[in-house]
mmCIF file of C-alpha atoms in Angstrom:
data_model
loop_
_atom_site.group_PDB
_atom_site.id
_atom_site.type_symbol
_atom_site.label_atom_id
_atom_site.label_comp_id
_atom_site.label_asym_id
_atom_site.label_seq_id
_atom_site.Cartn_x
_atom_site.Cartn_y
_atom_site.Cartn_z
ATOM 1 C CA GLU U 1 33.570 -7.553 10.242
ATOM 2 C CA THR U 2 30.558 -7.618 7.849
ATOM 3 C CA LEU U 3 28.007 -7.417 10.672
ATOM 4 C CA ALA U 4 29.908 -4.420 12.264
ATOM 5 C CA MET U 5 30.064 -2.735 8.785
ATOM 6 C CA PHE U 6 26.237 -2.658 8.654
ATOM 7 C CA GLY U 7 25.760 -1.857 12.408
ATOM 8 C CA TYR U 8 24.452 -5.267 13.331
ATOM 9 C CA GLN U 9 25.301 -7.653 16.114
ATOM 10 C CA PRO U 10 25.288 -11.479 16.005
ATOM 11 C CA GLY U 11 21.854 -11.312 17.963
ATOM 12 C CA ASP U 12 20.247 -9.562 14.906
ATOM 13 C CA LEU U 13 20.713 -12.757 12.815
ATOM 14 C CA ASP U 14 17.888 -15.291 12.194
ATOM 15 C CA PRO U 15 19.358 -18.629 13.384
ATOM 16 C CA ALA U 16 16.952 -20.482 11.042
ATOM 17 C CA ILE U 17 18.815 -19.150 7.987
ATOM 18 C CA PRO U 18 22.583 -19.249 8.805
ATOM 19 C CA PRO U 19 24.955 -16.904 7.136
ATOM 20 C CA ALA U 20 26.304 -18.553 3.803
ATOM 21 C CA LEU U 21 28.294 -17.820 0.700
ATOM 22 C CA ILE U 22 25.763 -18.439 -2.090
ATOM 23 C CA HIS U 23 26.188 -18.672 -5.742
ATOM 24 C CA GLY U 24 24.071 -17.793 -8.770
ATOM 25 C CA GLY U 25 26.353 -16.997 -11.483
ATOM 26 C CA ALA U 26 28.371 -14.767 -8.962
ATOM 27 C CA ASP U 27 29.197 -15.001 -5.247
ATOM 28 C CA HIS U 28 26.929 -13.252 -2.693
ATOM 29 C CA LEU U 29 26.976 -13.485 1.056
ATOM 30 C CA VAL U 30 23.489 -13.923 2.689
ATOM 31 C CA LEU U 31 22.831 -12.553 6.085
ATOM 32 C CA ALA U 32 19.285 -13.171 7.349
ATOM 33 C CA LEU U 33 18.018 -10.944 10.015
ATOM 34 C CA LYS U 34 15.356 -11.502 12.722
ATOM 35 C CA SER U 35 13.441 -8.315 12.141
ATOM 36 C CA ARG U 36 12.022 -6.058 9.265
ATOM 37 C CA ARG U 37 13.233 -3.143 11.450
ATOM 38 C CA ALA U 38 16.919 -4.291 11.452
ATOM 39 C CA LEU U 39 16.507 -4.646 7.624
ATOM 40 C CA ALA U 40 15.082 -1.212 7.158
ATOM 41 C CA ALA U 41 17.931 0.180 9.346
ATOM 42 C CA MET U 42 20.730 -1.049 7.028
ATOM 43 C CA ALA U 43 23.449 1.485 6.454
ATOM 44 C CA TYR U 44 27.109 1.313 5.615
ATOM 45 C CA ASP U 45 30.047 3.186 4.250
ATOM 46 C CA LEU U 46 30.289 2.545 0.533
ATOM 47 C CA LYS U 47 34.097 2.578 0.347
ATOM 48 C CA GLN U 48 34.399 0.188 3.349
ATOM 49 C CA GLY U 49 31.801 -2.098 1.546
ATOM 50 C CA GLN U 50 33.548 -1.885 -1.754
ATOM 51 C CA ALA U 51 36.912 -2.847 0.007
ATOM 52 C CA LEU U 52 35.331 -5.779 1.783
ATOM 53 C CA MET U 53 33.363 -7.038 -1.259
ATOM 54 C CA ARG U 54 36.432 -6.944 -3.556
ATOM 55 C CA ARG U 55 38.670 -8.523 -0.914
ATOM 56 C CA GLU U 56 36.193 -11.399 -0.451
ATOM 57 C CA GLU U 57 35.234 -11.554 -4.245
ATOM 58 C CA LEU U 58 31.534 -10.934 -3.420
ATOM 59 C CA VAL U 59 29.297 -9.197 -6.007
ATOM 60 C CA THR U 60 26.545 -8.367 -3.435
ATOM 61 C CA ILE U 61 25.634 -9.029 0.141
ATOM 62 C CA LEU U 62 22.026 -10.100 0.333
ATOM 63 C CA LEU U 63 20.332 -9.097 3.673
ATOM 64 C CA ALA U 64 16.985 -10.916 4.093
ATOM 65 C CA TYR U 65 14.122 -11.040 6.511
ATOM 66 C CA ALA U 66 11.530 -13.782 6.350
ATOM 67 C CA GLU U 67 8.046 -12.376 6.787
ATOM 68 C CA THR U 68 6.723 -15.848 6.146
ATOM 69 C CA PRO U 69 8.322 -19.058 4.919
ATOM 70 C CA ARG U 70 7.479 -17.934 1.236
ATOM 71 C CA LEU U 71 7.819 -14.158 1.537
ATOM 72 C CA PHE U 72 11.090 -12.282 2.019
ATOM 73 C CA HIS U 73 12.068 -8.761 2.210
ATOM 74 C CA THR U 74 15.708 -8.124 1.147
ATOM 75 C CA ARG U 75 18.167 -5.518 0.487
ATOM 76 C CA ASN U 76 21.230 -6.087 -1.687
ATOM 77 C CA PRO U 77 24.275 -3.591 -1.079
ATOM 78 C CA PHE U 78 26.288 -3.802 -4.387
ATOM 79 C CA ALA U 79 29.317 -1.805 -3.449
ATOM 80 C CA SER U 80 31.617 -3.974 -5.473
ATOM 81 C CA GLY U 81 29.983 -2.291 -8.387
ATOM 82 C CA GLY U 82 30.139 1.080 -6.889
ATOM 83 C CA VAL U 83 26.457 1.068 -6.155
ATOM 84 C CA TYR U 84 25.053 1.611 -2.616
ATOM 85 C CA GLU U 85 22.158 -0.841 -3.223
ATOM 86 C CA ASP U 86 20.450 -2.707 -6.060
ATOM 87 C CA PRO U 87 16.760 -2.536 -6.096
ATOM 88 C CA ALA U 88 16.275 -5.995 -7.914
ATOM 89 C CA THR U 89 18.880 -8.641 -7.995
ATOM 90 C CA GLY U 90 17.907 -11.779 -9.895
ATOM 91 C CA ALA U 91 21.083 -13.625 -9.632
ATOM 92 C CA ALA U 92 21.217 -13.193 -5.717
ATOM 93 C CA ALA U 93 17.386 -14.207 -5.707
ATOM 94 C CA ALA U 94 18.179 -17.429 -7.511
ATOM 95 C CA ALA U 95 21.196 -18.175 -5.305
ATOM 96 C CA PHE U 96 19.141 -17.494 -2.135
ATOM 97 C CA ALA U 97 16.282 -19.746 -3.388
ATOM 98 C CA GLY U 98 18.783 -22.643 -4.058
ATOM 99 C CA TYR U 99 20.327 -22.050 -0.546
ATOM 100 C CA LEU U 100 16.902 -22.243 0.930
ATOM 101 C CA ARG U 101 16.238 -25.662 -0.774
ATOM 102 C CA ASP U 102 19.634 -26.908 0.392
ATOM 103 C CA ILE U 103 18.839 -26.109 4.017
ATOM 104 C CA GLY U 104 15.399 -27.747 3.920
ATOM 105 C CA TRP U 105 13.629 -24.349 4.315
ATOM 106 C CA PRO U 106 9.692 -24.975 4.101
ATOM 107 C CA HIS U 107 9.363 -22.957 0.831
ATOM 108 C CA GLY U 108 6.510 -24.991 -0.647
ATOM 109 C CA GLY U 109 8.170 -24.818 -4.240
ATOM 110 C CA ALA U 110 8.512 -21.064 -4.497
ATOM 111 C CA ILE U 111 9.301 -17.797 -2.899
ATOM 112 C CA ASP U 112 8.599 -14.172 -3.363
ATOM 113 C CA ILE U 113 11.088 -11.442 -2.648
ATOM 114 C CA VAL U 114 10.298 -7.796 -2.013
ATOM 115 C CA GLN U 115 13.478 -5.799 -2.756
ATOM 116 C CA GLY U 116 14.271 -2.209 -2.983
ATOM 117 C CA GLU U 117 11.421 -1.028 -0.770
ATOM 118 C CA ASP U 118 13.667 0.857 1.583
ATOM 119 C CA MET U 119 15.281 2.747 -1.215
ATOM 120 C CA GLY U 120 12.023 3.852 -2.692
ATOM 121 C CA MET U 121 12.192 1.420 -5.713
ATOM 122 C CA ARG U 122 10.083 -1.596 -4.765
ATOM 123 C CA SER U 123 10.547 -4.682 -6.851
ATOM 124 C CA ARG U 124 8.919 -8.099 -6.447
ATOM 125 C CA LEU U 125 10.950 -11.231 -7.595
ATOM 126 C CA HIS U 126 9.333 -14.589 -7.778
ATOM 127 C CA ALA U 127 11.634 -17.757 -7.661
ATOM 128 C CA ASP U 128 10.419 -21.274 -8.480
ATOM 129 C CA ILE U 129 12.188 -23.847 -6.577
ATOM 130 C CA PRO U 130 12.271 -27.432 -7.862
ATOM 131 C CA PRO U 131 12.796 -30.103 -5.185
ATOM 132 C CA THR U 132 15.926 -31.775 -6.776
ATOM 133 C CA PRO U 133 19.195 -30.189 -5.492
ATOM 134 C CA GLY U 134 21.409 -28.687 -8.253
ATOM 135 C CA THR U 135 18.636 -27.946 -10.575
ATOM 136 C CA SER U 136 17.907 -24.574 -11.978
ATOM 137 C CA ILE U 137 15.940 -21.963 -10.072
ATOM 138 C CA ARG U 138 13.590 -19.973 -12.298
ATOM 139 C CA VAL U 139 13.386 -16.239 -11.270
ATOM 140 C CA SER U 140 10.810 -13.889 -12.653
ATOM 141 C CA GLY U 141 9.641 -10.441 -11.779
ATOM 142 C CA THR U 142 8.736 -6.850 -13.005
ATOM 143 C CA ALA U 143 11.068 -4.229 -14.016
ATOM 144 C CA ARG U 144 10.595 -0.523 -14.578
ATOM 145 C CA LEU U 145 12.385 2.164 -16.553
ATOM 146 C CA MET U 146 14.719 4.544 -14.508
ATOM 147 C CA ASP U 147 15.354 8.189 -15.513
ATOM 148 C CA GLU U 148 18.862 8.892 -16.367
ATOM 149 C CA ASP U 149 18.840 12.265 -14.625
#
């Protein structure tokens, strides 16, 4: 149902990063895609997304593409909050980094996440990943002021 909502097929998923429910203060669903093009093409109906996220108790759905083992491009639909897409989601970044550690992803101790690029609000988040499972992930990045217009 979630894949179809975004217009994706099972073949669009990256088998190296299986879909999962991840948690970083809130629940997020992660769907890793095989191509940057598929990520850029993400589109969905806000009301349908809101109904699905509320029913499944998800704060966001993290769509990710691994450019390299340490560089990811992501989009983060936030329909549960009435927002089509969030340009920078620290909680999802922390949860995703912890998930990568748990599945044995070759992150080398840190990852960088480019988010918001496809919505014209590029952000870059950095997550330091300690090797011990269950330890805290440290997320940092840059922010910018947004007009209230």
